[in-house]
XYZ file of C-alpha atoms in Angstrom:
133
model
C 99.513 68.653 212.236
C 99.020 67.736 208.643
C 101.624 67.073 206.270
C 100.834 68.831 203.311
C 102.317 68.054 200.044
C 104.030 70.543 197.974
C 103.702 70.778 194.411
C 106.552 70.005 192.290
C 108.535 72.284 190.310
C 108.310 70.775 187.063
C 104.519 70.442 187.155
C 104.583 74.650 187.843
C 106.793 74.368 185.188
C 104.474 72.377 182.563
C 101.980 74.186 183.847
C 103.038 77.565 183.151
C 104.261 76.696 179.606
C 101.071 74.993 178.017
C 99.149 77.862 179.255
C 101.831 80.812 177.942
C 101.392 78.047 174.232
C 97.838 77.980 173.974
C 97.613 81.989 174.996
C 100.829 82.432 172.084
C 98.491 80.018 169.636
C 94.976 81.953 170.248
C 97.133 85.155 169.536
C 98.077 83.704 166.257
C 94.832 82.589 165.388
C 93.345 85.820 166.200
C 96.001 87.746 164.001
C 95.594 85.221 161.210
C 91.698 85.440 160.882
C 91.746 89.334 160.510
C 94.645 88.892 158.127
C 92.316 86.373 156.221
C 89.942 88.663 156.212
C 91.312 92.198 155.161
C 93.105 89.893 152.413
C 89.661 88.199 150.957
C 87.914 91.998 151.434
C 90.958 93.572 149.070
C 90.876 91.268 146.350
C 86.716 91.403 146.340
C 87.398 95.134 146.151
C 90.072 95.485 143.331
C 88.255 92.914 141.371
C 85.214 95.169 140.691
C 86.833 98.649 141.982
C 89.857 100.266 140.712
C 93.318 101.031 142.464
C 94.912 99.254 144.562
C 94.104 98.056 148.313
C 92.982 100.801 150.212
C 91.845 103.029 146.914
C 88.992 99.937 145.873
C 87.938 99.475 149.258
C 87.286 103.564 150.044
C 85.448 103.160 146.528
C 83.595 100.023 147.582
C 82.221 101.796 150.596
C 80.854 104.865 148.525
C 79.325 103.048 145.875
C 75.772 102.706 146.781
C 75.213 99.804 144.655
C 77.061 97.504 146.539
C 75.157 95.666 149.307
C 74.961 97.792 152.656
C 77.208 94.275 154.038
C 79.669 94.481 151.301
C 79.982 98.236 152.386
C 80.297 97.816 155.999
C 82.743 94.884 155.724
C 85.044 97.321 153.393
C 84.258 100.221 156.166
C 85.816 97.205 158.620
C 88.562 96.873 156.419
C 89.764 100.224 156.103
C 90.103 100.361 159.632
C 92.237 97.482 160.102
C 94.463 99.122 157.658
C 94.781 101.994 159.419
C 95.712 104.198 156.431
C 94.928 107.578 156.808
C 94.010 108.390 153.480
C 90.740 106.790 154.507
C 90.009 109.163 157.086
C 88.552 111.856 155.252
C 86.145 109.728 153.332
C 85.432 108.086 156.520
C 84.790 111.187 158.154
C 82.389 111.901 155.445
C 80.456 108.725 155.535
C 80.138 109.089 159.869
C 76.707 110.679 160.853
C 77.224 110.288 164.763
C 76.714 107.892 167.540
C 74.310 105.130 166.815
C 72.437 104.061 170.206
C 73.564 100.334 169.979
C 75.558 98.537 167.401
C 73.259 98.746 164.163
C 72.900 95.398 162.099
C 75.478 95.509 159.417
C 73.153 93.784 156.517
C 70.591 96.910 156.966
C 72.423 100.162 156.995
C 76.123 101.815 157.077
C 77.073 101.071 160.526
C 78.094 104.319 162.298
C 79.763 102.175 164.440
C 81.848 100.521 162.390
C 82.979 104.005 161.244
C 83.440 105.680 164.157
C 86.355 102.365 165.213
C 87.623 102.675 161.483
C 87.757 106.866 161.896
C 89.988 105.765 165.251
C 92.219 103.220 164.190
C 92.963 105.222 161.097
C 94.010 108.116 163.260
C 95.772 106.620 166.315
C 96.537 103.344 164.578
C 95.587 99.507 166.095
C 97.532 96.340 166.943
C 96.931 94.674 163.084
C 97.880 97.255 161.149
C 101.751 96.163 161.067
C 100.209 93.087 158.903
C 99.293 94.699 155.912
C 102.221 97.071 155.672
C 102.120 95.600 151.372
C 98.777 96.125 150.911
C-alpha cells in the first residue's frame, strides 16, 4: 500500500485565511465602488438640482433635459438609497417589464426602475451606507 501524505494543519490554516482576506477585501471593494458612486451621482445632482440628496436626484430623473444616462444613473441611485420617498415618483416613471435590459444611453430603463421601485420598498444590502445622505 501507498503511503500517502497528509496535509499539514497550518497550510489548511493559511489556506483558509487568504481566501476568507481576499473574499473580506472584494466585499470592501464592492461596497466602496457603489459608495463612490451614489456619492459622485448626489453632488452632480445638488449642483444643478435643488434639495438635498435624495430630493435633486428624484428631480434629476424627471427633468427631461438631462441626458436619458444622467437620468438612469440618478434612477440607479435612488435605489441604492433605498428611501422611500422615491417610490412614488418611481412608481410614476415605471411603464412595465422591458423584454431585456434596455441600453441606458437611449431610453429610461424600466429596468433600472423596477430594482430601484424594490429596493426602495424592501430595502438592499448598501443602503446602511448612506444613512447621512
Amino acid at each position: 500500500m501507498k503511503n500517502i501524505k497528509m496535509i499539514s494543519p497550518k497550510l489548511v490554516l493559511y489556506a483558509f485565511t487568504s481566501v476568507v482576506v481576499l473574499i473580506f477585501t472584494g466585499v470592501v471593494i464592492v461596497y466602496a465602488t457603489l459608495f463612490y458612486h451614489v456619492h459622485k451621482y448626489c453632488d452632480n445632482a445638488t449642483k444643478n438640482h435643488e434639495g438635498k440628496c435624495v430630493d435633486a436626484l428624484i428631480s434629476l430623473a424627471q427633468n427631461e433635459r438631462e441626458s436619458i444616462r444622467r437620468r438612469n444613473d440618478s434612477i440607479w441611485a435612488l435605489g441604492q438609497l433605498a428611501d422611500k420617498k422615491a417610490l412614488s415618483i418611481l412608481k410614476s416613471m415605471y411603464k412595465g417589464v422591458p423584454d431585456s435590459r434596455e441600453p441606458l444611453d437611449k431610453v429610461i430603463s424600466q429596468y433600472e426602475i423596477r430594482k430601484a421601485i424594490r429596493w426602495c420598498s424592501e430595502g438592499n444590502w448598501t443602503s446602511w451606507m448612506y444613512r447621512g445622505y
